[in-house]
CSV table of C-alpha atoms in Angstrom, one decimal:
chain,number,residue,atom,x,y,z
A,1,MET,CA,95.4,98.9,159.6
A,2,ARG,CA,91.9,97.6,160.3
A,3,ARG,CA,90.0,95.4,157.8
A,4,ILE,CA,86.5,96.6,156.8
A,5,PHE,CA,83.7,94.0,157.1
A,6,PRO,CA,81.6,93.7,153.9
A,7,GLY,CA,78.5,94.5,155.9
A,8,SER,CA,80.0,97.9,156.7
A,9,ILE,CA,80.0,98.9,153.0
A,10,SER,CA,76.7,100.5,152.1
A,11,VAL,CA,77.4,101.8,148.6
A,12,TYR,CA,79.7,100.5,145.9
A,13,THR,CA,81.0,102.1,142.7
A,14,GLN,CA,82.8,100.8,139.6
A,15,PHE,CA,86.5,101.5,139.0
A,16,GLY,CA,87.6,99.8,135.8
A,17,HIS,CA,86.8,96.1,136.2
A,18,LEU,CA,86.7,96.4,140.0
A,19,LYS,CA,83.7,96.9,142.3
A,20,VAL,CA,85.1,99.3,145.0
A,21,PRO,CA,83.4,100.8,148.1
A,22,LYS,CA,82.0,104.3,147.9
A,23,ASN,CA,80.2,104.7,151.3
A,24,ILE,CA,81.5,102.9,154.4
A,25,ARG,CA,79.9,103.1,157.8
A,26,ASN,CA,82.6,102.5,160.4
A,27,VAL,CA,84.3,103.9,163.5
A,28,CYS,CA,86.5,106.9,162.9
A,29,PRO,CA,90.1,106.1,164.1
A,30,VAL,CA,90.5,109.7,165.3
A,31,CYS,CA,87.2,110.6,167.1
A,32,LYS,CA,85.9,107.1,167.7
A,33,GLU,CA,82.5,108.0,166.4
A,34,LYS,CA,80.6,105.6,164.1
A,35,VAL,CA,80.1,107.6,161.0
A,36,GLU,CA,79.4,107.3,157.2
A,37,PHE,CA,82.6,107.8,155.2
A,38,VAL,CA,82.2,108.9,151.6
A,39,LEU,CA,85.4,107.8,149.8
A,40,LYS,CA,87.0,110.1,147.3
A,41,SER,CA,87.1,108.8,143.7
A,42,THR,CA,90.7,110.2,143.2
A,43,TYR,CA,92.5,106.9,143.7
A,44,GLN,CA,96.3,106.5,143.9
A,45,SER,CA,96.8,103.3,142.0
A,46,SER,CA,99.6,100.7,142.4
A,47,LYS,CA,100.3,97.2,141.3
A,48,HIS,CA,98.6,95.7,144.3
A,49,GLY,CA,95.8,98.0,145.0
A,50,LEU,CA,94.3,101.5,145.4
A,51,MET,CA,94.6,104.2,148.1
A,52,THR,CA,92.1,106.9,148.7
A,53,GLU,CA,90.8,109.0,151.7
A,54,SER,CA,87.6,110.3,153.2
A,55,THR,CA,86.9,113.1,155.6
A,56,CYS,CA,85.2,112.1,158.9
A,57,PRO,CA,81.8,114.0,159.0
A,58,SER,CA,82.2,114.2,162.8
A,59,CYS,CA,85.7,115.4,163.5
A,60,LYS,CA,86.6,116.6,159.9
A,61,HIS,CA,89.9,114.6,159.9
A,62,SER,CA,91.1,113.0,156.7
A,63,VAL,CA,91.3,109.2,157.0
A,64,PRO,CA,93.2,107.0,154.5
A,65,PHE,CA,91.6,103.8,153.1
A,66,ILE,CA,93.5,101.0,151.4
A,67,ILE,CA,91.9,98.7,148.8
A,68,ILE,CA,93.9,95.6,148.1
A,69,THR,CA,93.1,94.1,144.7
A,70,LYS,CA,93.5,90.3,144.0
A,71,GLU,CA,94.1,88.7,140.6
A,72,ASN,CA,91.0,87.3,139.0
A,73,ASP,CA,88.8,88.5,141.9
A,74,PRO,CA,86.6,91.6,141.3
A,75,HIS,CA,85.9,92.0,145.1
A,76,PRO,CA,89.0,93.6,146.7
A,77,ASP,CA,89.8,93.6,150.5
A,78,VAL,CA,89.3,97.0,152.1
A,79,TYR,CA,91.2,98.5,155.1
A,80,ILE,CA,91.0,101.7,157.1
A,81,TYR,CA,94.2,103.2,158.4
A,82,ASP,CA,93.9,103.0,162.2
A,83,PRO,CA,97.3,103.4,163.9
A,84,HIS,CA,95.8,102.7,167.4
A,85,ARG,CA,94.3,99.3,166.5
A,86,SER,CA,96.6,96.5,165.3
A,87,THR,CA,93.9,93.7,165.4
A,88,ASP,CA,91.1,94.3,163.0
A,89,ALA,CA,89.0,91.5,164.5
A,90,LEU,CA,88.8,93.1,167.9
A,91,SER,CA,88.4,96.6,166.7
A,92,GLN,CA,85.0,96.0,165.2
A,93,ILE,CA,83.4,93.2,167.2
A,94,ASP,CA,81.8,95.6,169.7
A,95,TYR,CA,80.0,97.5,167.0
A,96,ILE,CA,78.2,94.5,165.4
A,97,PRO,CA,74.5,94.7,166.2
A,98,GLY,CA,72.9,91.6,167.7
A,99,MET,CA,76.2,90.1,168.9
A,100,PRO,CA,75.6,88.3,172.3
A,101,GLU,CA,77.9,89.5,175.1
A,102,GLU,CA,79.0,86.0,175.8
A,103,LEU,CA,80.0,85.5,172.2
A,104,VAL,CA,81.9,88.8,172.1
A,105,ARG,CA,83.9,87.8,175.2
A,106,ALA,CA,84.7,84.3,173.9
A,107,TYR,CA,85.8,85.7,170.5
A,108,LYS,CA,88.0,88.4,172.2
A,109,SER,CA,89.6,85.7,174.3
A,110,ALA,CA,90.2,83.5,171.3
A,111,VAL,CA,91.9,86.4,169.4
A,112,SER,CA,94.1,87.3,172.4
A,113,VAL,CA,95.4,83.8,172.9
A,114,HIS,CA,95.9,83.3,169.2
A,115,LEU,CA,98.1,86.5,169.1
A,116,SER,CA,100.1,85.0,172.0
A,117,LYS,CA,100.7,81.9,169.9
A,118,GLU,CA,99.0,79.7,172.5
A,119,ASN,CA,97.7,77.2,170.0
A,120,THR,CA,96.2,74.8,172.6
A,121,ALA,CA,94.3,77.6,174.2
A,122,THR,CA,93.2,78.9,170.8
A,123,ALA,CA,91.7,75.5,170.1
A,124,VAL,CA,89.8,75.5,173.4
A,125,LEU,CA,88.4,79.0,172.9
A,126,ALA,CA,87.7,78.5,169.2
A,127,LYS,CA,85.4,75.7,170.2
A,128,ARG,CA,83.7,77.9,172.7
A,129,VAL,CA,83.1,80.6,170.0
A,130,LEU,CA,81.5,78.0,167.8
A,131,GLU,CA,79.4,76.8,170.7
A,132,ASN,CA,78.2,80.3,171.4
A,133,VAL,CA,77.4,81.0,167.8
A,134,LEU,CA,75.2,77.9,167.6
A,135,LYS,CA,73.6,78.6,171.0
A,136,ASN,CA,72.6,82.0,169.7
A,137,PHE,CA,70.5,80.4,167.0
A,138,LEU,CA,69.5,77.1,168.5
A,139,GLY,CA,69.1,77.8,172.2
A,140,ASP,CA,68.6,74.5,174.1
A,141,LYS,CA,67.4,72.6,171.0
A,142,ALA,CA,70.9,71.2,170.4
A,143,LYS,CA,72.1,71.0,173.9
A,144,GLY,CA,74.5,68.1,174.4
A,145,LEU,CA,74.9,67.3,170.7
A,146,PRO,CA,78.4,67.4,169.0
A,147,LEU,CA,79.2,70.4,166.9
A,148,ASN,CA,78.7,68.7,163.6
A,149,GLN,CA,75.2,67.7,164.5
A,150,GLN,CA,74.4,71.2,165.7
A,151,PHE,CA,75.5,72.6,162.4
A,152,GLU,CA,73.1,70.1,160.7
A,153,ILE,CA,70.2,71.4,162.8
A,154,LEU,CA,71.2,75.0,162.1
A,155,LEU,CA,70.1,74.4,158.5
A,156,GLU,CA,66.5,74.1,159.7
A,157,HIS,CA,66.6,77.7,161.2
A,158,ILE,CA,68.6,79.8,158.7
A,159,ASN,CA,69.5,79.6,155.0
A,160,LEU,CA,73.2,78.9,154.8
A,161,VAL,CA,75.6,79.0,151.9
A,162,SER,CA,77.5,75.9,150.9
A,163,GLN,CA,80.7,77.1,152.6
A,164,VAL,CA,78.9,77.1,156.0
A,165,THR,CA,77.1,73.9,155.5
A,166,SER,CA,80.4,72.2,154.8
A,167,LEU,CA,81.4,72.8,158.4
A,168,SER,CA,79.2,69.9,159.6
A,169,PRO,CA,81.2,67.1,158.0
A,170,LEU,CA,84.5,68.8,158.8
A,171,LEU,CA,83.5,68.7,162.5
A,172,ALA,CA,82.7,65.0,162.5
A,173,PRO,CA,84.5,63.1,165.3
A,174,GLU,CA,86.9,61.3,162.9
A,175,LYS,CA,88.0,64.6,161.2
A,176,THR,CA,91.2,66.5,162.0
A,177,LEU,CA,89.5,69.8,162.9
A,178,HIS,CA,87.3,68.0,165.5
A,179,LYS,CA,90.3,66.3,167.0
A,180,MET,CA,92.1,69.6,167.3
A,181,LEU,CA,89.2,71.4,168.9
A,182,GLU,CA,88.9,68.5,171.4
A,183,LEU,CA,92.7,68.6,172.0
A,184,GLU,CA,93.0,65.1,170.6
A,185,ALA,CA,95.5,66.4,168.0
A,186,GLU,CA,98.0,69.2,168.1
A,187,MET,CA,97.1,72.5,166.4
A,188,ASP,CA,100.1,74.1,164.7
A,189,ASP,CA,100.5,77.8,163.8
A,190,GLU,CA,99.2,77.5,160.3
A,191,MET,CA,96.0,75.7,161.4
A,192,SER,CA,95.5,78.2,164.3
A,193,GLU,CA,95.5,81.0,161.7
A,194,LEU,CA,93.0,79.1,159.5
A,195,VAL,CA,90.7,78.5,162.5
A,196,MET,CA,90.7,82.2,163.4
A,197,ASP,CA,89.9,83.1,159.8
A,198,LEU,CA,87.0,80.6,160.0
A,199,LEU,CA,85.6,82.2,163.1
A,200,GLU,CA,85.9,85.7,161.6
A,201,ASP,CA,84.2,84.7,158.4
A,202,LEU,CA,81.4,82.8,160.3
A,203,ILE,CA,80.7,85.9,162.4
A,204,GLN,CA,80.6,88.1,159.3
A,205,TYR,CA,78.2,85.8,157.5
A,206,LEU,CA,75.8,85.2,160.4
A,207,PHE,CA,75.9,88.6,162.2
A,208,VAL,CA,77.3,91.3,159.9
A,209,LEU,CA,75.9,90.6,156.5
A,210,PRO,CA,72.2,90.3,157.6
């Protein structure tokens, strides 16, 4: 299974009270071509979601799609069935336009050590990913500044939603997240998972959605 980034969904349609994808531009798990999938409206419905399929316009193979519904949330999570890719984060990172190579390498390394349950290495590489994200937008303007101050400066360059702006106080020197990234406090499995979710969401917001 491979999660579909919201930025890959070009057309939505309505299914009951849910807003579900109709057209998805993504890499076909069979022929590896980047194509526009048009999902069939004949959904197989279950308690936790929907299942449908689409024919790849390049290789003509039928590809399953899973739509996971969440209670009180009209925006479900969407997955493509890809038996050859177990890590959705790595499977799409190379296809995001405008992603600097240095950031791609740092993110791939962070995912790899996270999957190996190396929480200390995850903290080190997560910090490197954040530094590369900020460097992409700020260049040398914030060189030498701590991460929380760099996120404050980022507000001057792009319009951020409140969830992203809240990262600045979370990365202040006295906060737990800052201490974990600086290896001043131990990162456990749960926090490692949350930090990786944070990196993925940040990349989606800054590089995919635009």
